[in-house]
Coordinates of C-alpha atoms in Angstrom, one line a residue:
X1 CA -128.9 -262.3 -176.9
X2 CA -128.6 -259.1 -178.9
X3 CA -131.1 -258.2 -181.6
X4 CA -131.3 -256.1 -184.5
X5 CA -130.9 -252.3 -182.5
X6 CA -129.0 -253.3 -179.4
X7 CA -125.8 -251.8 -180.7
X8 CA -127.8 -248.3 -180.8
X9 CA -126.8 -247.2 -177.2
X10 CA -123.3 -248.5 -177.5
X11 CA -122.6 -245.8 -180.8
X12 CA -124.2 -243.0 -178.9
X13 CA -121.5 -243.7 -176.4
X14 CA -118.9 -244.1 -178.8
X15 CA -119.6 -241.3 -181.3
X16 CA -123.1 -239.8 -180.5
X17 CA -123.1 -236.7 -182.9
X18 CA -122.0 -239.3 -186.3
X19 CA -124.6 -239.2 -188.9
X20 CA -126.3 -242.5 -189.0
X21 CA -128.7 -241.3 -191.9
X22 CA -128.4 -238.9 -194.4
X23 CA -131.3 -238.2 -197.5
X24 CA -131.4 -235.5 -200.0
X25 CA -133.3 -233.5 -197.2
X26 CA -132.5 -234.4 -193.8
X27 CA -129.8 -235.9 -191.9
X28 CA -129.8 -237.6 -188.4
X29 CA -126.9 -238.3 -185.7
X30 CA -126.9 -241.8 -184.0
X31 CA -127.7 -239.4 -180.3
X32 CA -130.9 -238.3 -182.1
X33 CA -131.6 -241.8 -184.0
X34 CA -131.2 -243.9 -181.1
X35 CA -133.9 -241.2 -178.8
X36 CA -136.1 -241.3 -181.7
X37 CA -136.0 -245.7 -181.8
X38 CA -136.9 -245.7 -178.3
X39 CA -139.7 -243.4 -178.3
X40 CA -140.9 -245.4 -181.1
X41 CA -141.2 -248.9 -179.1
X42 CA -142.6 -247.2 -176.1
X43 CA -144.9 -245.4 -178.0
X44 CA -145.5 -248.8 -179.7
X45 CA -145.4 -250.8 -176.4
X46 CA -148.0 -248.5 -175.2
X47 CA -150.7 -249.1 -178.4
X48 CA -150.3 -252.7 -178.9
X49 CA -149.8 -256.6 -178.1
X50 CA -146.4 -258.0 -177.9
X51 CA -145.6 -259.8 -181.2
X52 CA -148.4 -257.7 -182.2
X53 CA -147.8 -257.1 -186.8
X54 CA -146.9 -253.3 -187.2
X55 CA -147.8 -252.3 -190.4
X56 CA -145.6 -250.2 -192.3
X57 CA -147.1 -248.1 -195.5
X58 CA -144.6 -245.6 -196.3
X59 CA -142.4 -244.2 -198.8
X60 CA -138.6 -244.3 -198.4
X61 CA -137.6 -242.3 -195.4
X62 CA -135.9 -242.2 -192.5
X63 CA -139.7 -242.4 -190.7
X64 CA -139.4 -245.8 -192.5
X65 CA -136.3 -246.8 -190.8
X66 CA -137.3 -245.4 -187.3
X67 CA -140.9 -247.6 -187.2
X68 CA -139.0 -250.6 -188.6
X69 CA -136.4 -250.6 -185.9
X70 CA -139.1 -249.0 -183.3
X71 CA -141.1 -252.1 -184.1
X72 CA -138.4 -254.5 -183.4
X73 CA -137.0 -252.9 -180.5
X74 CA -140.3 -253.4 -179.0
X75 CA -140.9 -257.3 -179.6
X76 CA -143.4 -256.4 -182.3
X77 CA -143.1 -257.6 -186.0
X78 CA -143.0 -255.5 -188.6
X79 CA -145.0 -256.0 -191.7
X80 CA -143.6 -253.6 -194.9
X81 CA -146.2 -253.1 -197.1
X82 CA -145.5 -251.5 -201.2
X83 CA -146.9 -248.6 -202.4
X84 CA -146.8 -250.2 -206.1
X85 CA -149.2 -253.0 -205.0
X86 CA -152.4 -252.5 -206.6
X87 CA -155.6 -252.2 -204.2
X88 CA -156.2 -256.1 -204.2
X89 CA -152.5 -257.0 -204.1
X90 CA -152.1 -254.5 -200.7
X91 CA -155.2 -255.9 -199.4
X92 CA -154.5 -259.3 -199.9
X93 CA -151.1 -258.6 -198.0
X94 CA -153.0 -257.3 -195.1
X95 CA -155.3 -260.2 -194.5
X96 CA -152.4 -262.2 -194.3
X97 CA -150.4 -260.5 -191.7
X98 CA -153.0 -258.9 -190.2
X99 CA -151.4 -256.4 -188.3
X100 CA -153.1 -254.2 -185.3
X101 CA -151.8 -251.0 -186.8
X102 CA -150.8 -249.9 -190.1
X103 CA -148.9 -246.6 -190.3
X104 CA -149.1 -244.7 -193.5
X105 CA -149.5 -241.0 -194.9
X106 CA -152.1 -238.6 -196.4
X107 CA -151.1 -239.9 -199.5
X108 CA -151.1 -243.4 -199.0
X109 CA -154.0 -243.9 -196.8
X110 CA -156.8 -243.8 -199.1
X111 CA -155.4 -247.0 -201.2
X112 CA -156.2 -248.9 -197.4
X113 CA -159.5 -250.6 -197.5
X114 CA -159.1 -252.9 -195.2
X115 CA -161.4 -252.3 -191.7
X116 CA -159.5 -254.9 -189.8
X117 CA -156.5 -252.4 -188.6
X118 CA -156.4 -249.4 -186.6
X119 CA -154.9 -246.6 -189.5
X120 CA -152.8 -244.0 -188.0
X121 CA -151.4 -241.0 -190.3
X122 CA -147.2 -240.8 -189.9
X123 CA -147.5 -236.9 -189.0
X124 CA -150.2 -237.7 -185.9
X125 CA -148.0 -240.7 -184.9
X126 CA -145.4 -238.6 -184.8
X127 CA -147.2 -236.0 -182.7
X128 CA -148.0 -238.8 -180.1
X129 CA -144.3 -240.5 -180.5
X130 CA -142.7 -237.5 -179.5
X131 CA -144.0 -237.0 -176.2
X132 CA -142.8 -240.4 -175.3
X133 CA -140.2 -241.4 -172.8
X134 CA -136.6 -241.4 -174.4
X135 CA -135.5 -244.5 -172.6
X136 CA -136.1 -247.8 -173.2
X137 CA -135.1 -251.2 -171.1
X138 CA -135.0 -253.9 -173.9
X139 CA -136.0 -257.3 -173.1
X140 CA -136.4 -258.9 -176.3
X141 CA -134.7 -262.3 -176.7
X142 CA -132.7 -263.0 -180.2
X143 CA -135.1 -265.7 -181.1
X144 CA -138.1 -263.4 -181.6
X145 CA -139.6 -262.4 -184.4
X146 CA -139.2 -259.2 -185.6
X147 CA -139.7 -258.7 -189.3
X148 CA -142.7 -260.1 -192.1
X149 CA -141.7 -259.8 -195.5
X150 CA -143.6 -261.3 -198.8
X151 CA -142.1 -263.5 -201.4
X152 CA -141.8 -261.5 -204.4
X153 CA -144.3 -263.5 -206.1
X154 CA -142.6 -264.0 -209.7
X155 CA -144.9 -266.9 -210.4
X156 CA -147.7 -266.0 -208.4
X157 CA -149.7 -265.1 -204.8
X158 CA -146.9 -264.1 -202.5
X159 CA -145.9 -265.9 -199.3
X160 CA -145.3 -263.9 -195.5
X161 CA -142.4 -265.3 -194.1
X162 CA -140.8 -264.0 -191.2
X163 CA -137.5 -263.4 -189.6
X164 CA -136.1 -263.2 -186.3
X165 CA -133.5 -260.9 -184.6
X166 CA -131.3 -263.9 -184.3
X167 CA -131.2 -264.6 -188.0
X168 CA -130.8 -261.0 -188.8
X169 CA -127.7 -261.2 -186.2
X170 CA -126.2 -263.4 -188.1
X171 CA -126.0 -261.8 -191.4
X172 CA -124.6 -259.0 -189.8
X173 CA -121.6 -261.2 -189.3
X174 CA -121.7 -262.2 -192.5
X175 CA -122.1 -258.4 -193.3
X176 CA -118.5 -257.5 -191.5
X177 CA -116.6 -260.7 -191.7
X178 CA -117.4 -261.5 -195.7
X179 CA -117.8 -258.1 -197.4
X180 CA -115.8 -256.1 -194.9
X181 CA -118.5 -253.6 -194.1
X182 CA -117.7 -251.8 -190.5
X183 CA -118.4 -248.5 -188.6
X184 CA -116.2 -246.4 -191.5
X185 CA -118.1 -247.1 -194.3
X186 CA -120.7 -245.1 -196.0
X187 CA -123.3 -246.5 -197.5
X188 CA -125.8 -245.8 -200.2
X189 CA -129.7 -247.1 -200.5
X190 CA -130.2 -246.1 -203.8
X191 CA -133.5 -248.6 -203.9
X192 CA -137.0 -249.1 -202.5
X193 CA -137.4 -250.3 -198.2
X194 CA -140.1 -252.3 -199.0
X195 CA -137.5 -254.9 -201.2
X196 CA -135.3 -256.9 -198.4
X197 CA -132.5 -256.2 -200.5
X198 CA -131.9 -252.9 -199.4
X199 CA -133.6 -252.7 -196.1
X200 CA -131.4 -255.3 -194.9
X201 CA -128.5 -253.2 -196.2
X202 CA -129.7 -250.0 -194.0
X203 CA -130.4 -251.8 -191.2
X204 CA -126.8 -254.0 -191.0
X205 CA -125.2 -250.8 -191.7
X206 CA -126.9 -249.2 -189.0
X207 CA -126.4 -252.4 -186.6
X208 CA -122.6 -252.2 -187.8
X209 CA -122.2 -248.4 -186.8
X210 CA -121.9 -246.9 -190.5
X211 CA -123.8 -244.2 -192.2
X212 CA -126.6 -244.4 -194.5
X213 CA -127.7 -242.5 -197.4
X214 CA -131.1 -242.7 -198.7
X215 CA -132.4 -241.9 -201.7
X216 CA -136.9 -241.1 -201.9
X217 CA -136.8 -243.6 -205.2
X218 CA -134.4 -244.7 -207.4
X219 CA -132.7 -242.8 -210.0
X220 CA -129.2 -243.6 -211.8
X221 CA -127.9 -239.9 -212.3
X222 CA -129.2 -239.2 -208.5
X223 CA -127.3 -242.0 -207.1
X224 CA -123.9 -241.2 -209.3
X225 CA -124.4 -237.5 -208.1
X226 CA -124.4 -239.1 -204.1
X227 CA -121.2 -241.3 -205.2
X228 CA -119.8 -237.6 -206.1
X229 CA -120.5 -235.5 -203.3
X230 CA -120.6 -237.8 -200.6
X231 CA -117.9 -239.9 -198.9
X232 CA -119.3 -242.9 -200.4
X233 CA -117.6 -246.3 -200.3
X234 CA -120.4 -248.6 -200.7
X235 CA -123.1 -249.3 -202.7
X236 CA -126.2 -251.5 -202.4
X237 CA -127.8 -252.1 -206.0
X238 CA -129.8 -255.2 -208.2
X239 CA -128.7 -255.8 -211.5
X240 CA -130.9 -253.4 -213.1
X241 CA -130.2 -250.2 -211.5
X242 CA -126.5 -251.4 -212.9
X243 CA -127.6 -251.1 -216.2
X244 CA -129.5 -247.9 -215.5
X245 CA -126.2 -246.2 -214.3
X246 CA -124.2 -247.5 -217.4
X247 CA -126.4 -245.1 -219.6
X248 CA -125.7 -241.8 -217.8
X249 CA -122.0 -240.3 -218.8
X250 CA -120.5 -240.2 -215.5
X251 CA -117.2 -241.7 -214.4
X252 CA -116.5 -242.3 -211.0
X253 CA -112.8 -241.9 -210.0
X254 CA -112.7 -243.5 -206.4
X255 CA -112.6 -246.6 -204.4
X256 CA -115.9 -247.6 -203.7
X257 CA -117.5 -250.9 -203.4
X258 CA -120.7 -253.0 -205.3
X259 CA -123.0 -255.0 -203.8
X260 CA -125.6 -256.6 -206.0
X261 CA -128.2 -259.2 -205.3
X262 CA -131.5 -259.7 -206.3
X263 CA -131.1 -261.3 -210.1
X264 CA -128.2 -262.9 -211.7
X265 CA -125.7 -260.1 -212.7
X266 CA -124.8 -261.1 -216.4
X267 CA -120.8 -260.8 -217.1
X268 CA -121.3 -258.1 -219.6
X269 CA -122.5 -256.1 -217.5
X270 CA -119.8 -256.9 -214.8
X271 CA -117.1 -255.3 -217.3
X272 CA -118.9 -252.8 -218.6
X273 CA -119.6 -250.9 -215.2
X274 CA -115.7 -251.5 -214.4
X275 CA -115.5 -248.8 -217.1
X276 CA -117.4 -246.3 -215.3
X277 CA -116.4 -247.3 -212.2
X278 CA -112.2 -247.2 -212.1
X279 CA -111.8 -248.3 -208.9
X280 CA -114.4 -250.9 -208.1
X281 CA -114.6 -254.0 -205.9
X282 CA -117.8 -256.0 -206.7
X283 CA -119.7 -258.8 -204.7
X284 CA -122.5 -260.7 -206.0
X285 CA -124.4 -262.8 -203.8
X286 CA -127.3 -265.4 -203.7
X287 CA -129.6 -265.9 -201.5
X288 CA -133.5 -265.6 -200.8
X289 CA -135.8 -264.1 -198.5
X290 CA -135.9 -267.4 -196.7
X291 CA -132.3 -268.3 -197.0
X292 CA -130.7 -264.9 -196.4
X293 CA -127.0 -265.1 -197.8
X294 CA -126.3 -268.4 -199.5
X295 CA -122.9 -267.6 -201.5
X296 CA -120.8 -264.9 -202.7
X297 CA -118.6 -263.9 -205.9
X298 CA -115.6 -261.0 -205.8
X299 CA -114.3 -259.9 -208.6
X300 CA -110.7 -259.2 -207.0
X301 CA -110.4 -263.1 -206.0
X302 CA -113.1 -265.2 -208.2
X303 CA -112.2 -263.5 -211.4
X304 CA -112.0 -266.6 -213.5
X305 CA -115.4 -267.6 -212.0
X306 CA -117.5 -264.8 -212.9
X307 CA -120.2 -266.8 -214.2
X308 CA -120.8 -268.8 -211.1
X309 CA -122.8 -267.3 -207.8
X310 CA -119.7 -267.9 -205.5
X311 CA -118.3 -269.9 -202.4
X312 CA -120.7 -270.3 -199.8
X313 CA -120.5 -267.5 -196.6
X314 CA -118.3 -268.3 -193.8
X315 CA -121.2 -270.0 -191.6
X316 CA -123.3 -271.1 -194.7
X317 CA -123.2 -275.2 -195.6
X318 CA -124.7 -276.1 -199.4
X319 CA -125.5 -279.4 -200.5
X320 CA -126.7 -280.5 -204.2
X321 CA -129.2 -283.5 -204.0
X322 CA -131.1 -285.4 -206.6
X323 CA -135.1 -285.5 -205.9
X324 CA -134.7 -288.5 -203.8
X325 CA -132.5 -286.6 -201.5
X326 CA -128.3 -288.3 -202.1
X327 CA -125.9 -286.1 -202.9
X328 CA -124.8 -285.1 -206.5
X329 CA -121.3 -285.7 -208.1
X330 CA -119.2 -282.5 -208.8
X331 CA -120.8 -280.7 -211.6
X332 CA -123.9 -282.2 -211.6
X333 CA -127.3 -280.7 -211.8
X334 CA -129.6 -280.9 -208.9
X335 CA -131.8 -278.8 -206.2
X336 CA -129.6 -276.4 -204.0
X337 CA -129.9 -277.6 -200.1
X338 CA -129.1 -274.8 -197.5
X339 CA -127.6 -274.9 -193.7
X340 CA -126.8 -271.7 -191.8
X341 CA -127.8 -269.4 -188.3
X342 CA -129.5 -267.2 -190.9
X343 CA -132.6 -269.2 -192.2
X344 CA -135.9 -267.8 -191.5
X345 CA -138.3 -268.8 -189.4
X346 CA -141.2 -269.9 -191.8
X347 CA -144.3 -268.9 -193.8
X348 CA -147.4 -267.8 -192.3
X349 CA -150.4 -270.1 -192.0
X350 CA -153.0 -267.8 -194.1
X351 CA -156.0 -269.3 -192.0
X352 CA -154.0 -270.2 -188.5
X353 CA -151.6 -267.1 -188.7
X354 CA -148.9 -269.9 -186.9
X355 CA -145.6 -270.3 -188.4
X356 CA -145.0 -273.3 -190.7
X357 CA -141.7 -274.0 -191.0
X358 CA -140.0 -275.8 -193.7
X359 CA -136.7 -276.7 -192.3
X360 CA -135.9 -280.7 -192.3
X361 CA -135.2 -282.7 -189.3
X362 CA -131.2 -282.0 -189.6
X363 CA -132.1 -278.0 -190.5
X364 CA -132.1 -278.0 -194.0
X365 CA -134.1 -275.5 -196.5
X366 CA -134.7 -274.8 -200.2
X367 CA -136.5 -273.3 -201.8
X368 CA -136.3 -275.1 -205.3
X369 CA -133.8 -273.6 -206.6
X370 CA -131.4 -275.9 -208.8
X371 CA -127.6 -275.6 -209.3
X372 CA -124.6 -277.4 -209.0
X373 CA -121.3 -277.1 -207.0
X374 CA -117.7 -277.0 -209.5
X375 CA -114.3 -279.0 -208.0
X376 CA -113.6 -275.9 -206.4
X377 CA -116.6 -275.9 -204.2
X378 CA -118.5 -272.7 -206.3
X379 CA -121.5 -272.7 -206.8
X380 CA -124.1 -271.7 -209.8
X381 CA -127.7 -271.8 -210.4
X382 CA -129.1 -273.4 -213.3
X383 CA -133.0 -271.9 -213.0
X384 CA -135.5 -272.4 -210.3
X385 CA -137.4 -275.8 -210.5
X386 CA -140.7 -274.1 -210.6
X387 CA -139.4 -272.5 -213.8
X388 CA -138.4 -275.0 -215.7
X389 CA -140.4 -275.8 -218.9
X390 CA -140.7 -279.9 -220.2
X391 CA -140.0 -279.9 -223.4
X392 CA -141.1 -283.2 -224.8
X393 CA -139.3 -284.8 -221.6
X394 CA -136.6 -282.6 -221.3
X395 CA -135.7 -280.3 -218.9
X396 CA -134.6 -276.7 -220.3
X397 CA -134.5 -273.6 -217.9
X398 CA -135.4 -270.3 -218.8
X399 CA -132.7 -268.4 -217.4
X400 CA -130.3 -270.3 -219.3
X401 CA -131.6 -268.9 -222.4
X402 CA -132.5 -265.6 -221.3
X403 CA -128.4 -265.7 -220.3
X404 CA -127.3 -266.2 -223.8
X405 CA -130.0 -263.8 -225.2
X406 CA -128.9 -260.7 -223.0
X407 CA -125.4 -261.3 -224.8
X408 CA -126.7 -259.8 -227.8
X409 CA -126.6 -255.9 -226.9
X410 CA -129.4 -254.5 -228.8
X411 CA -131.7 -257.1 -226.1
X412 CA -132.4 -254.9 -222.7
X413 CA -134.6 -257.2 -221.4
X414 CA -135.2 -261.2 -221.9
X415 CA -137.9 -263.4 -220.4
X416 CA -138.2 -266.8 -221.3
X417 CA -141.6 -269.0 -220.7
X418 CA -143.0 -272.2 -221.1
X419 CA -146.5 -272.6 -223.3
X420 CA -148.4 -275.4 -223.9
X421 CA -148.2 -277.4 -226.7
X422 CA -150.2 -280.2 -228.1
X423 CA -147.0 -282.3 -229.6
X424 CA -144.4 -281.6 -227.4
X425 CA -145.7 -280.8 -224.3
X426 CA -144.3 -277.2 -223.6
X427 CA -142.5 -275.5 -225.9
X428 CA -139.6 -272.2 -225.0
X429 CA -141.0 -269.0 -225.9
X430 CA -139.2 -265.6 -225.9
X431 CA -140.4 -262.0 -224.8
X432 CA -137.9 -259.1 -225.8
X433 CA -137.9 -255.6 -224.8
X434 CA -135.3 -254.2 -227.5
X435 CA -134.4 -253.5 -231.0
X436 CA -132.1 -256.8 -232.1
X437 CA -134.4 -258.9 -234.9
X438 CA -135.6 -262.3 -234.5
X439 CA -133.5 -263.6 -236.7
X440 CA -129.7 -262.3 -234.9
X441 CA -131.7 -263.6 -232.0
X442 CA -132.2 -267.0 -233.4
X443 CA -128.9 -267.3 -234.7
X444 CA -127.1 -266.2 -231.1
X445 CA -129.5 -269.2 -230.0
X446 CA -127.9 -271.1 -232.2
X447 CA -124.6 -270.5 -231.7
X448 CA -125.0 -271.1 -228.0
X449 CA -127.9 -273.5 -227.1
X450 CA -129.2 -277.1 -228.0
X451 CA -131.8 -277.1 -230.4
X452 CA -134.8 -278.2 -227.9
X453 CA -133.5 -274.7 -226.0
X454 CA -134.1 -272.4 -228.8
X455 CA -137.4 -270.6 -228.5
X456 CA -139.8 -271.9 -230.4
X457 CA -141.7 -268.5 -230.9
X458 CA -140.9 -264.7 -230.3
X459 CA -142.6 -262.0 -228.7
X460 CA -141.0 -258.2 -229.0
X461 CA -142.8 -256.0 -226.5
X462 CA -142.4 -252.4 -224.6
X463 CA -142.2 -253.5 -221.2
X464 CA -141.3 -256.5 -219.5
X465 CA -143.1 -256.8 -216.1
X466 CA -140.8 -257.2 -212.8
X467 CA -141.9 -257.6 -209.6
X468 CA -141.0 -254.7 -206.6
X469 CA -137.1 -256.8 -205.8
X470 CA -136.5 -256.5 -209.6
X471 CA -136.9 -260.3 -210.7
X472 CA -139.2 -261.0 -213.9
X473 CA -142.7 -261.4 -212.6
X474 CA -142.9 -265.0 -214.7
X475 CA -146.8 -265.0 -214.6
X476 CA -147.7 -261.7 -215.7
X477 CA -145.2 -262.3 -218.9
X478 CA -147.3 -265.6 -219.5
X479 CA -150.4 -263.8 -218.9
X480 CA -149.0 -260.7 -221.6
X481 CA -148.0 -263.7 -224.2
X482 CA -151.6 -264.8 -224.0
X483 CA -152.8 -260.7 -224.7
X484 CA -150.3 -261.1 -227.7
X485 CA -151.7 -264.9 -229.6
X486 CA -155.0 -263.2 -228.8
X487 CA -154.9 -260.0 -230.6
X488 CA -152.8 -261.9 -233.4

């Protein structure tokens, strides 16, 4: 079965002096990419355990990318660890994957506390990497694991999961048979490794034969300045960075292609960016780190469907159940069920390190998240389950509201929250980074929403916390509400 970098040796064959990677920097041909991947798993294969965890503290690089796929090519798992974490977060990460080695720089390597791993700096890694053999005899099977992420935590302590090659495999079909993607294409990462997002975006592109361009962090006029100079046709972006680029006075007169995941992209935001970009194709998708791709939305065919998530991906089944597991009626409300090749693996056991999987006995998942399906077989999310606030009995989702909110174009950024209250239960509260008043606010609620789903009280602050994949980090906003009653 193939896995993640078997199609390596195949494009040094094919066309061994394209670039496969290009940064601000540096820039790397697939002859020199593929040698460098296979000294990485020998020097890897040499140090440590099959299925051994391979940590992986770095900052955005092609290093990165080569101890990633270096890792998999071995039969190790690669654990990707977040230079934003705070001391306890990136320690409490490492407990839970325990891995036998954690590369990392002179910069990073102080923030590691943990005595459990063996730390090596990138530069002497390198050293040692180096004088390693250049060929490599790969005998992992698709099925192996290859890859632990964290759940981005929005509501509280992350979750490992982990992914195999085969899953991985699978999206890359997805990757060339739904969005088109293929060896002609050039690519940009404008965001951070460490968020799936765009990993799995440099790593399909790679699989597929394409060339990357990496940025060290994101910045909006950086990434419009690559979309200038470059032969860029694609772009890999969350809805944030979206709204980042709309505020820098640049127009980009050429085909090139969106791909946003990660949040909801709000329709507003959809037509504005078709104003700065004149010749764009968008796709939105859904999905999850334990899904992978769920559904998808294109603006050239799904035009009069923009507010839903899309039709599910070529080899992607979705079923809408009520809690005691029979299929809604079109249009009606209920959790979103998932069937494809692409699902991952499971969580790890915290105590047990095993994998837990959560798959039913017909190979089912969710992961709570609740939607419905339209006559047409399109799909859109409601809120997550774990979200949703009871309001004297009643259901109301936050990201409904925060939808409607975002309308109003003084709002940059909307989080809605459930707090307790005596009478009713939980009541909708509001926390607004912007300059539109409460009372415009209340009246777009208004306009748009049943009275139980206006918020109840309002909260205008700075800064809105997200979490590292761009989603609002729901427990730190309740946790900044509670800063606010108190100091009021």
């Amino acid at each position: 079965m193939p896995t993640i970098t078997s199609s390596y040796q195949q494009q040094v064959i094919s066309n061994p002096d394209k670039i496969a990677i290009q940064t601000a920097s540096e820039a790397i041909t697939y002859r020199d990419w593929y040698t460098v991947v296979c000294k990485t798993a020998n020097w890897l294969h040499l140090m440590t355990a099959p299925r051994d965890a391979i940590g992986i503290f770095m900052p955005n690089s092609i290093a990165f990318l080569q101890l990633f796929t270096g890792a998999a090519m071995a039969g190790r798992i690669a654990a990707t660890f977040d230079a934003k974490w705070k001391p306890a977060e990136l320690e409490q990460r490492l407990a839970i994957s325990s891995p036998s080695v954690v590369i990392t720089t002179a910069e990073l390597v102080e923030r590691i506390r943990s005595k459990e791993s063996t730390i090596i700096i990138w530069e002497d890694a390198l050293v040692q990497i180096l004088q390693c053999d250049s060929s490599w005899c790969e005998n992992v099977e698709g099925e192996m694991p290859f890859y632990m992420g964290f759940t981005s935590g929005t509501t509280g302590v992350p979750k490992a999961f982990i992914r195999s090659h085969d899953s991985w495999i699978a999206s890359f079909k997805c990757s060339r048979h739904d969005f088109h993607i293929n060896e002609t294409d050039h690519v940009l990462i404008p965001g951070a490794l460490i968020h799936s997002h765009f990993l799995y975006g440099a790593i399909s592109v790679l699989y597929l034969g394409g060339t990357i361009y990496l940025l060290d962090k994101f910045s909006p006029k950086l990434s419009l300045n690559f979309i200038e100079n470059y032969p860029i046709t694609m772009l890999y972006v969350v809805p944030t960075m979206v709204e980042a680029m709309l505020l820098e006075d640049i127009i980009i007169d050429k085909p090139i292609q969106i791909i946003s995941s990660g949040a909801k992209w709000e329709v507003d935001s959809k037509q504005k960016i078709q104003e700065q970009f004149l010749h764009i194709k968008m796709f939105e998708f859904y999905g999850a780190s334990e899904l992978s791709f769920v559904s998808f939305l294109c603006n050239d065919s799904d035009k009069d469907k923009l507010g839903s998530v899309g039709k599910p991906f070529h080899n992607v089944e979705i079923q809408i159940r009520h809690t005691h597991l029979h299929e809604t009626s079109v249009r009606e409300v209920g959790t979103i069920f998932v069937r494809s090749p692409m699902l991952f693996d499971g969580y790890i056991h915290p105590e047990s390190r095993s994998i837990h999987s959560i798959k039913d006995d017909k190979g089912w998942i969710t992961v709570d998240d609740m939607g419905y399906l339209d006559e047409d077989g399109y799909l859109y999310i409601v809120g997550r389950e774990k979200n949703m606030i009871l309001y004297g009995g009643v259901n109301v989702f936050p990201e409904e509201i925060e939808t409607v909110l975002l309308k109003h174009p003084d709002v940059e950024v909307a989080a809605v929250v459930g707090m307790t209250d005596p009478y009713w239960g939980q009541i909708p509260v509001a926390v607004i980074k912007g300059h539109a008043s409460k009372k415009a606010l209340k009246k777009l609620c208004m306009e748009n929403l049943s009275s139980h789903k206006i918020p109840r009280k309002w909260f205008f602050v700075e800064e809105i916390p997200h979490t590292t994949s761009g989603k609002i980090a729901r427990m730190l906003v309740e946790q900044l509400i509670e800063t606010e009653v108190i100091k009021n």
